[in-house]
Short mmCIF file of C-alpha atoms and ligand atoms in Angstrom, two decimals:
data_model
loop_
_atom_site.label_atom_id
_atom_site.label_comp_id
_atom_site.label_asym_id
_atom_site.label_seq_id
_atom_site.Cartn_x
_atom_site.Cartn_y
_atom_site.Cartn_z
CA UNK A 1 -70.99 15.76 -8.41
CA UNK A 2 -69.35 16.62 -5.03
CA UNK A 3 -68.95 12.62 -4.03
CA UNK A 4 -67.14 12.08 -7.83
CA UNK A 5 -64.87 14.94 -6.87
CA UNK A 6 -63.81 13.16 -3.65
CA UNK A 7 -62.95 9.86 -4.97
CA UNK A 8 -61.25 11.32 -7.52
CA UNK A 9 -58.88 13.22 -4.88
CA UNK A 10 -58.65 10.23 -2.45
CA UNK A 11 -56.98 8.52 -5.64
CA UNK A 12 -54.64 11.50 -6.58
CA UNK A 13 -53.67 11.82 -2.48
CA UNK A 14 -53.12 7.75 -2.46
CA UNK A 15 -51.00 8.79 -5.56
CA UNK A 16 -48.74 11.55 -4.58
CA UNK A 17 -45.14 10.63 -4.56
CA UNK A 18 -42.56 13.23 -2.64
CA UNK A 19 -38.57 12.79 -3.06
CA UNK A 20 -38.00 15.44 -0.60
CA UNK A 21 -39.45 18.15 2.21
CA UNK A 22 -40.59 21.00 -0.20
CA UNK A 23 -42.77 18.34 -1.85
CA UNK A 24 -44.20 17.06 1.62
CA UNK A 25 -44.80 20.74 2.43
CA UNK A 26 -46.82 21.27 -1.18
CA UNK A 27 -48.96 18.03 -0.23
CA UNK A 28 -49.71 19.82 3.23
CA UNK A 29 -50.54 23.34 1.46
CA UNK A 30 -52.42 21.79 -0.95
CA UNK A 31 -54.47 19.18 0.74
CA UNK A 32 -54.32 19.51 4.46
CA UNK A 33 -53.89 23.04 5.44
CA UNK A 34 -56.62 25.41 6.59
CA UNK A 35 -56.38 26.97 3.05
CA UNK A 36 -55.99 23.65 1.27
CA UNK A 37 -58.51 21.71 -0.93
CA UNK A 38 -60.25 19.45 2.49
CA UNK A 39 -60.73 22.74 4.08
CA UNK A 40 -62.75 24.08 1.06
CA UNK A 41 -64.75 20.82 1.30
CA UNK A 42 -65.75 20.88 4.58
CA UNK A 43 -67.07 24.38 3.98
CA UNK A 44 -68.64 23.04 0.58
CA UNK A 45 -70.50 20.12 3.18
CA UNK A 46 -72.51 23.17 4.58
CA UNK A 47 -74.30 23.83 1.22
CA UNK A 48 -75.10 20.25 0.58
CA UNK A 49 -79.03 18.96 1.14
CA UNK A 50 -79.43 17.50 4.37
CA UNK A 51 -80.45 14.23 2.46
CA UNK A 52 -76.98 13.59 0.96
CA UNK A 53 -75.37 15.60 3.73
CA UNK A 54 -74.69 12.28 6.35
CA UNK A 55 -73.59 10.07 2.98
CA UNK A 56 -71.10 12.68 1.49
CA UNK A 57 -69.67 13.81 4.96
CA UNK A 58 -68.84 10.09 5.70
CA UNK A 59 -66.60 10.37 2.33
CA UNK A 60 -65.17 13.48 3.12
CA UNK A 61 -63.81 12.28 6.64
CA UNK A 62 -62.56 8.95 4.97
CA UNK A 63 -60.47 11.74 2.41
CA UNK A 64 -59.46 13.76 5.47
CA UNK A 65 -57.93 10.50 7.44
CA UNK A 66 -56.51 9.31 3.69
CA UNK A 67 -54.83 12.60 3.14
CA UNK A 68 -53.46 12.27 7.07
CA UNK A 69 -52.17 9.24 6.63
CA UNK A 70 -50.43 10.02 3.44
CA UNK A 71 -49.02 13.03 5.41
CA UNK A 72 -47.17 11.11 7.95
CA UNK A 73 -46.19 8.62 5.71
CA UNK A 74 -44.55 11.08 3.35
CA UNK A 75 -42.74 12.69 5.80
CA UNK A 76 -41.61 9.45 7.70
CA UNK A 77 -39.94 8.68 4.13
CA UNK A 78 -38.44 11.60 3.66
CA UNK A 79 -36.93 11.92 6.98
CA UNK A 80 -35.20 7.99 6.84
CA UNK A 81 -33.56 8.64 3.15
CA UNK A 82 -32.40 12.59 4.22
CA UNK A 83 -30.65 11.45 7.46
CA UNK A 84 -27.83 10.16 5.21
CA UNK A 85 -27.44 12.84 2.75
CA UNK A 86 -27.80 15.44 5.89
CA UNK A 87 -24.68 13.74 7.75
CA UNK A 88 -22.33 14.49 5.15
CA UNK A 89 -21.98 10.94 3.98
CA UNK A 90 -21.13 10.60 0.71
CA UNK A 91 -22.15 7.30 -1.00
CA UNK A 92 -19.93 7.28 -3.34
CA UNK A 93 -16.61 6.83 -1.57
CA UNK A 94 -15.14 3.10 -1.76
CA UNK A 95 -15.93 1.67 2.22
CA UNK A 96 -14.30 2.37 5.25
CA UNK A 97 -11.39 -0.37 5.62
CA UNK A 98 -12.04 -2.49 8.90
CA UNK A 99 -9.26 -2.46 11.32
CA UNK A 100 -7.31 -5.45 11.19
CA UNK A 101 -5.06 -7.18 13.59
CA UNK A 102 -1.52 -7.90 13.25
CA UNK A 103 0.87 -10.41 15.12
CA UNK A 104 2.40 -9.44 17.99
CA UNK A 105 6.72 -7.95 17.07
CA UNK A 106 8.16 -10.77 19.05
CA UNK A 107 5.55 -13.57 17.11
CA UNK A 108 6.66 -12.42 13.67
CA UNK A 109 10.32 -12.10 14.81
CA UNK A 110 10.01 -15.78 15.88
CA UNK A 111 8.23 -17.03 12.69
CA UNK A 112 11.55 -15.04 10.28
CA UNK A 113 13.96 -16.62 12.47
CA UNK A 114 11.64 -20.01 12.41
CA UNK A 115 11.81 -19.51 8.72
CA UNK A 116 15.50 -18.79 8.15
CA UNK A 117 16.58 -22.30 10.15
CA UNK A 118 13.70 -24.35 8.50
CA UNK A 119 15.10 -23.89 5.27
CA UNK A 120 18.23 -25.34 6.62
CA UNK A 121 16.75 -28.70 7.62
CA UNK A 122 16.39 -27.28 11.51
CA UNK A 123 12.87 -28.90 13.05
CA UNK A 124 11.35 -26.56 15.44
CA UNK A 125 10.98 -28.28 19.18
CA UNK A 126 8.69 -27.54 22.37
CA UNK A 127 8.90 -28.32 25.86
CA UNK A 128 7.75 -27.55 29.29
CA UNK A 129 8.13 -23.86 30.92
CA UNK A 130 8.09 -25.78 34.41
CA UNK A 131 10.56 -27.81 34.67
CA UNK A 132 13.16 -29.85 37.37
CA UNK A 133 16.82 -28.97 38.13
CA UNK A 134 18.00 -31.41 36.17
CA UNK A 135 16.66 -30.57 32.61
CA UNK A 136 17.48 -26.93 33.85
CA UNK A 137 20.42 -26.86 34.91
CA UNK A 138 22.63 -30.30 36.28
CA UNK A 139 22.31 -32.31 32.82
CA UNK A 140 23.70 -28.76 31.46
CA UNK A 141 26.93 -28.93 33.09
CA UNK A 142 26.10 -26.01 35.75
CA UNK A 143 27.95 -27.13 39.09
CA UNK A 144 26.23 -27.57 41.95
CA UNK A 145 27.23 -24.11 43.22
CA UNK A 146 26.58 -22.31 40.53
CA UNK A 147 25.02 -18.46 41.12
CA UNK A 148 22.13 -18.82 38.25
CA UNK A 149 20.85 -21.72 40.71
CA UNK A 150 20.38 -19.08 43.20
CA UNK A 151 16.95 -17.49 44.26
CA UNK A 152 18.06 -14.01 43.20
CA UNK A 153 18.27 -15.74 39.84
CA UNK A 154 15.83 -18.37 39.04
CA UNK A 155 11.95 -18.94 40.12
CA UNK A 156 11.50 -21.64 42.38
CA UNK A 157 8.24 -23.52 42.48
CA UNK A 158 8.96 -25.95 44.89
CA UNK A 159 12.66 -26.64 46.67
CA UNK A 160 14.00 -30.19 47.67
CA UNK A 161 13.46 -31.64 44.99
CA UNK A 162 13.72 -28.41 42.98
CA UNK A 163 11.18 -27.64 40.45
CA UNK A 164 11.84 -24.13 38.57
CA UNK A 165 10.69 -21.65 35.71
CA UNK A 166 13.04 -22.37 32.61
CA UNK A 167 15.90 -19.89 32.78
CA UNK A 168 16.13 -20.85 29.19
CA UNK A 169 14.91 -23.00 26.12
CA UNK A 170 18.10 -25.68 27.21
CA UNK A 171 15.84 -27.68 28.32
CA UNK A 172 13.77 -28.63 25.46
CA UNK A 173 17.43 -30.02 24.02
CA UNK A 174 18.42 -32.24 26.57
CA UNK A 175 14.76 -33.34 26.47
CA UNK A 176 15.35 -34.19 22.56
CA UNK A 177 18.85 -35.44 23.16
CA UNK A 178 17.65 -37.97 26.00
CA UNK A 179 14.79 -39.37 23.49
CA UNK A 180 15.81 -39.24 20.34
CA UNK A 181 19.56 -40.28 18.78
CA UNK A 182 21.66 -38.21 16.37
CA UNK A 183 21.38 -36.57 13.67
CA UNK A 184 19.43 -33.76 15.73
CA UNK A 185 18.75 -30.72 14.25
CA UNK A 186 16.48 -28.55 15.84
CA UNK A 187 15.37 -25.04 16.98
CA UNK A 188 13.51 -24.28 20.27
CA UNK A 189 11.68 -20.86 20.38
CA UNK A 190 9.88 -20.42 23.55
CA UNK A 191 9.27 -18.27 27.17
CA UNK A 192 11.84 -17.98 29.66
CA UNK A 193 11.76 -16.54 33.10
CA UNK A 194 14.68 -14.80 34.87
CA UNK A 195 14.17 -13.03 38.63
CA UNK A 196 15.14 -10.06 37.27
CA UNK A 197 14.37 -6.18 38.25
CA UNK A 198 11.96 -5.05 35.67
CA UNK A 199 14.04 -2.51 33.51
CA UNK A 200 14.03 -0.79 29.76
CA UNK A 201 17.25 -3.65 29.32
CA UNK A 202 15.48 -6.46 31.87
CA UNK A 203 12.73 -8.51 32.58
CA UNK A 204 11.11 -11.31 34.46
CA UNK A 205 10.38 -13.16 31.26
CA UNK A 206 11.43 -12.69 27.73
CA UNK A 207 11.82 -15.34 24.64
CA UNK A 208 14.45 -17.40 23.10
CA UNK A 209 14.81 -19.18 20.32
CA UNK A 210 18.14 -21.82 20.86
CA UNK A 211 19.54 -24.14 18.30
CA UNK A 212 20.74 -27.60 18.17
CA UNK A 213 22.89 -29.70 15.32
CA UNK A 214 24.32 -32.89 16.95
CA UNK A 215 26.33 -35.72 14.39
CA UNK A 216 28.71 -37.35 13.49
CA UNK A 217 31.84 -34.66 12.54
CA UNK A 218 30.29 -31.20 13.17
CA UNK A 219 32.02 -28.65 13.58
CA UNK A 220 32.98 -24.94 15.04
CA UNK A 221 33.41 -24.11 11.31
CA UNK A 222 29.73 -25.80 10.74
CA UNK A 223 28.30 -23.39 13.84
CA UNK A 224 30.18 -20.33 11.96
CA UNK A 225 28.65 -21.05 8.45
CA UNK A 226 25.06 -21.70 9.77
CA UNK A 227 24.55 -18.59 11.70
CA UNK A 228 26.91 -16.35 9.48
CA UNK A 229 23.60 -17.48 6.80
CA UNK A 230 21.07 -16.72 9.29
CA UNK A 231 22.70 -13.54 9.96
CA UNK A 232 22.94 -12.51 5.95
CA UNK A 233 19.24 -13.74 6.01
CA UNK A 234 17.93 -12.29 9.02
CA UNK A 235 20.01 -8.11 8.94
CA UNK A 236 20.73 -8.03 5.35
CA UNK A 237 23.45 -9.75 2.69
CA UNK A 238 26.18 -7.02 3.74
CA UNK A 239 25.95 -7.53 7.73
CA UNK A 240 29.74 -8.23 8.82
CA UNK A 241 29.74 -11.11 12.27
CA UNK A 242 32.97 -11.58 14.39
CA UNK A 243 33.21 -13.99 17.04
CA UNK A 244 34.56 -13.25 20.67
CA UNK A 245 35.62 -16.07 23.15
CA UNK A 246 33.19 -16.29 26.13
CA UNK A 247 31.86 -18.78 28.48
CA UNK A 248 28.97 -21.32 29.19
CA UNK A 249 28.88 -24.23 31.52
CA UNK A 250 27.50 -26.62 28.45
CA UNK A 251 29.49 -25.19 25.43
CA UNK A 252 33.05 -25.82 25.07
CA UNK A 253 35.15 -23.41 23.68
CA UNK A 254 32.22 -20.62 23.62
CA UNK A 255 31.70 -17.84 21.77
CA UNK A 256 29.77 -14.42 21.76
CA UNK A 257 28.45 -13.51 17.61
CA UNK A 258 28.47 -10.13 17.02
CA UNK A 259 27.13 -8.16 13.90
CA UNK A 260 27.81 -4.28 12.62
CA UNK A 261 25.12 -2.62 13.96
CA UNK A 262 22.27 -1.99 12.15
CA UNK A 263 21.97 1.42 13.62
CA UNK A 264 24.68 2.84 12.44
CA UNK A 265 26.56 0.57 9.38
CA UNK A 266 29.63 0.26 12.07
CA UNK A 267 30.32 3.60 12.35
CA UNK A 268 29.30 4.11 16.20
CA UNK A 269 26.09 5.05 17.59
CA UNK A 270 24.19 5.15 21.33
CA UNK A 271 22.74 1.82 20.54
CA UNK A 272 25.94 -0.12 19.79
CA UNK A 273 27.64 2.41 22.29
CA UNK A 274 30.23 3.25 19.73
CA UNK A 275 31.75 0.00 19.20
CA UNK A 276 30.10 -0.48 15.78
CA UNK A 277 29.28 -3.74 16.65
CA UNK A 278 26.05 -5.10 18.42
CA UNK A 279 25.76 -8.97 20.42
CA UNK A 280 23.52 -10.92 18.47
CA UNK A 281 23.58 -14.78 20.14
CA UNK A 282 25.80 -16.91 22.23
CA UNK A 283 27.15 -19.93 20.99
CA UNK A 284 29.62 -22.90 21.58
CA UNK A 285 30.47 -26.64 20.88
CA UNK A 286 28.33 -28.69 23.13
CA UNK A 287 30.25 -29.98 25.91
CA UNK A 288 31.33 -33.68 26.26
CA UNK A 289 29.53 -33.58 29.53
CA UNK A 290 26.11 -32.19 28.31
CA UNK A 291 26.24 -35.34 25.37
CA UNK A 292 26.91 -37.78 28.03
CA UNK A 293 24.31 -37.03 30.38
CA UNK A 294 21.59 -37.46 27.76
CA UNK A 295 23.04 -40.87 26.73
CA UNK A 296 25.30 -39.83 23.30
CA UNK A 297 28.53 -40.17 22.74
CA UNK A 298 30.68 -37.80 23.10
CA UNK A 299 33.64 -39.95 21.03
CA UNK A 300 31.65 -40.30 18.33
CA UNK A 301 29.38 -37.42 18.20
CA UNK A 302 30.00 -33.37 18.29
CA UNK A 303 27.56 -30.41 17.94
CA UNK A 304 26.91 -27.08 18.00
CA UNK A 305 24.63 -25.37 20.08
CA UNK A 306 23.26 -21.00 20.45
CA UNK A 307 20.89 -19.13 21.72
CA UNK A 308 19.60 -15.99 21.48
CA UNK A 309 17.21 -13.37 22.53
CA UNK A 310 13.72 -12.86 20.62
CA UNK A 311 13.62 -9.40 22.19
CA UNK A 312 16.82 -8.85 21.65
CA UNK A 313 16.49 -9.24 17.24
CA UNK A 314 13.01 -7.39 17.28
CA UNK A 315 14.31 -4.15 19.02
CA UNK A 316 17.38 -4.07 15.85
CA UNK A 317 15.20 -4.77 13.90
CA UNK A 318 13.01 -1.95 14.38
CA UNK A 319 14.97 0.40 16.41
CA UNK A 320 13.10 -0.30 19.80
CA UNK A 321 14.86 0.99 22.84
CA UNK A 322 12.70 -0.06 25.78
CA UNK A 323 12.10 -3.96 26.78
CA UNK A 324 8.79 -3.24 28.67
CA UNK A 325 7.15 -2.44 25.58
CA UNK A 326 6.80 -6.27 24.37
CA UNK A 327 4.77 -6.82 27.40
CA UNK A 328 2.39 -3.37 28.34
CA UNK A 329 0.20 -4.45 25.59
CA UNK A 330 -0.46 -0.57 24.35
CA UNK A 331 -2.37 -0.73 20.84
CA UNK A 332 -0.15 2.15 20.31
CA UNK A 333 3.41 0.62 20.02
CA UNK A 334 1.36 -3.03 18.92
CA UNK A 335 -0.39 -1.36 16.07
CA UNK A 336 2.95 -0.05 14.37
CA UNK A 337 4.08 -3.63 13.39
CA UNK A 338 1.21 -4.13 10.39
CA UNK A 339 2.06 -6.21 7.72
CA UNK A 340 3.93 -8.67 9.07
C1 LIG B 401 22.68 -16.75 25.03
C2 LIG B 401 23.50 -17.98 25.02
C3 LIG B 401 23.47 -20.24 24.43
C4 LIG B 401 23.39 -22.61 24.23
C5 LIG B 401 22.77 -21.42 24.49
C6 LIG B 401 23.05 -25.01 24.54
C7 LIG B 401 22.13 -25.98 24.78
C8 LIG B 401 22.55 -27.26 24.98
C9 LIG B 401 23.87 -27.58 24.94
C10 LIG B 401 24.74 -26.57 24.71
CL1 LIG B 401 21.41 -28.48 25.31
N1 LIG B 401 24.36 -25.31 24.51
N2 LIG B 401 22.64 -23.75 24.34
C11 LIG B 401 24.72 -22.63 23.90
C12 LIG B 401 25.42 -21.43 23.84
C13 LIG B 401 24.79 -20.23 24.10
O1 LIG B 401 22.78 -19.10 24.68
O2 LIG B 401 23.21 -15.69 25.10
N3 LIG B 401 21.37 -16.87 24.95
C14 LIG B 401 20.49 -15.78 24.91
#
């Protein structure tokens, strides 16, 4: 009688399913506890003949380690699967978006301005960031005396013969010029290093993307079309550009673009200072000199050359007033250009 009763509650105990603590708690009350059903056993045990007492108590103890067992296992499962519904998590929301990465300003500036001049036929070119006076700086028309050669200027690796950081992306174009004839047609974005006092408007290094057309009857009204597009392309169809005489050793005449600022729609602001107008690139027709010392003719071939500051666009473009920023590396200011 007694042994039937015990197998028949070691298979409801193996059994007993709990979803949550109150039903761990009922197993406990109602098998485990001093009050529950293996307690009333054990006191049963007493009554039973000392014949059948050693086989039934051997069942009863298997029960009592069953119904343990059971016990912890219950409440190990309840514990796991409660954890989550404790912490507030609710399991129905749509997932938690990983953070992603975005390109750095002055990359995605580069690749729109890389973009603009493709479309025109422009290839993109690459050269060496050290490089020798002459790709720097003689084959560019500078004269021999000329300040930018000076220390205060320009990083010197080695002096006599000189060997220098790029002051600019010039030299990738004489490079192209002295290996390959015209038609040339090519953009050079790339680093350039100045020995400059770091400031909000200076550094020791910023980029430059410079540009290149070299044939047979281009001209200043071919340099004025080209980047009047890029400018339509790169600040908007209703940007206005004038042109202001300057000077470079290698460009002959020269000229400073300017567009309305973006700031302001030309109506005067602190970032144009009130001019309404904002410097964009500096451009020219490549001097006579600069095609002869990479082996063209300067009879039969012209071009236009400009350059301009990758800095420079990306802080119109998004209203950034402080250089350093391009370079601190601050997930802060970096993680505001998403989506490009
Ligand atoms: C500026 C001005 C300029 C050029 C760069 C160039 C290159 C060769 C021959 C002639 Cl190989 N010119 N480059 C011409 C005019 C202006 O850059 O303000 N850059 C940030």
């Amino acid at each position: 009688m007694m042994e039937e009763k015990i197998k028949q509650l070691h298979q409801e105990i193996l059994d007993f399913s709990a979803g949550d603590k109150q039903a761990v708690e009922a197993f406990r009350l109602k098998y485990i506890s001093k009050k529950g059903v293996l307690a009333d056993l054990f006191e049963d045990l007493k009554q039973v003949p000392v014949e059948q007492k050693k086989n039934i108590g051997k069942v009863l103890n298997e029960l009592k380690q069953a119904a343990e067992a059971k016990f912890a296992a219950l409440n190990e499962s309840v514990e796991s699967s409660s954890s989550s519904a404790d912490s507030g998590m609710d399991l129905s929301l749509p997932p938690v978006q990983n953070k992603i990465g975005n390109f750095h300003p002055l990359t995605q500036t580069r690749a729109r301005i890389i973009e603009i001049f493709e479309r025109l036929g422009f290839n993109v070119a690459d050269g060496p960031e050290v490089e020798d006076d002459w790709h720097n700086f003689s084959a560019l028309n500078f004269p021999e005396n000329h300040p930018a050669r000076e220390m205060q200027d320009t990083f010197f690796v080695e002096k006599n013969p000189d060997i220098l950081l790029r002051t600019h992306t010039s030299n990738v174009q004489i490079r192209l010029m002295e290996k390959q004839k015209p038609p040339i047609r090519a953009i050079m974005p790339g680093r350039v290093y100045r020995n400059e006092a770091i400031s909000a408007r200076a550094h020791c290094f910023f980029h430059q993307v410079e540009g290149l057309y070299v044939d047979k009857n281009v001209g200043f009204a071919d340099l004025k079309q080209t980047l009047y597009h890029f400018a339509k392309e790169m600040y908007g169809k209703d940007v206005k550009m004038r042109f202001r005489p300057s000077y470079f050793p290698f460009t002959e005449p020269s000229a400073e673009i300017d567009v309305t600022c973006l700031i302001c729609k030309g109506k005067g602001c602190n970032v144009c200072k009130y001019s309404g107008w904002v410097e964009i690139a500096g451009s020219g027709m490549v001097h006579p000199n600069v095609l002869r010392n990479c082996g063209i003719d300067s009879e039969e071939y012209t071009g236009f050359a400009f350059g301009m500051g990758i800095e420079r666009v990306t802080m119109l473009r998004y209203q950034i007033n402080d250089l350093r920023l391009f370079s601190e590396n601050d997930i802060r200011f970096l993680r505001q250009f998403q989506g490009g």
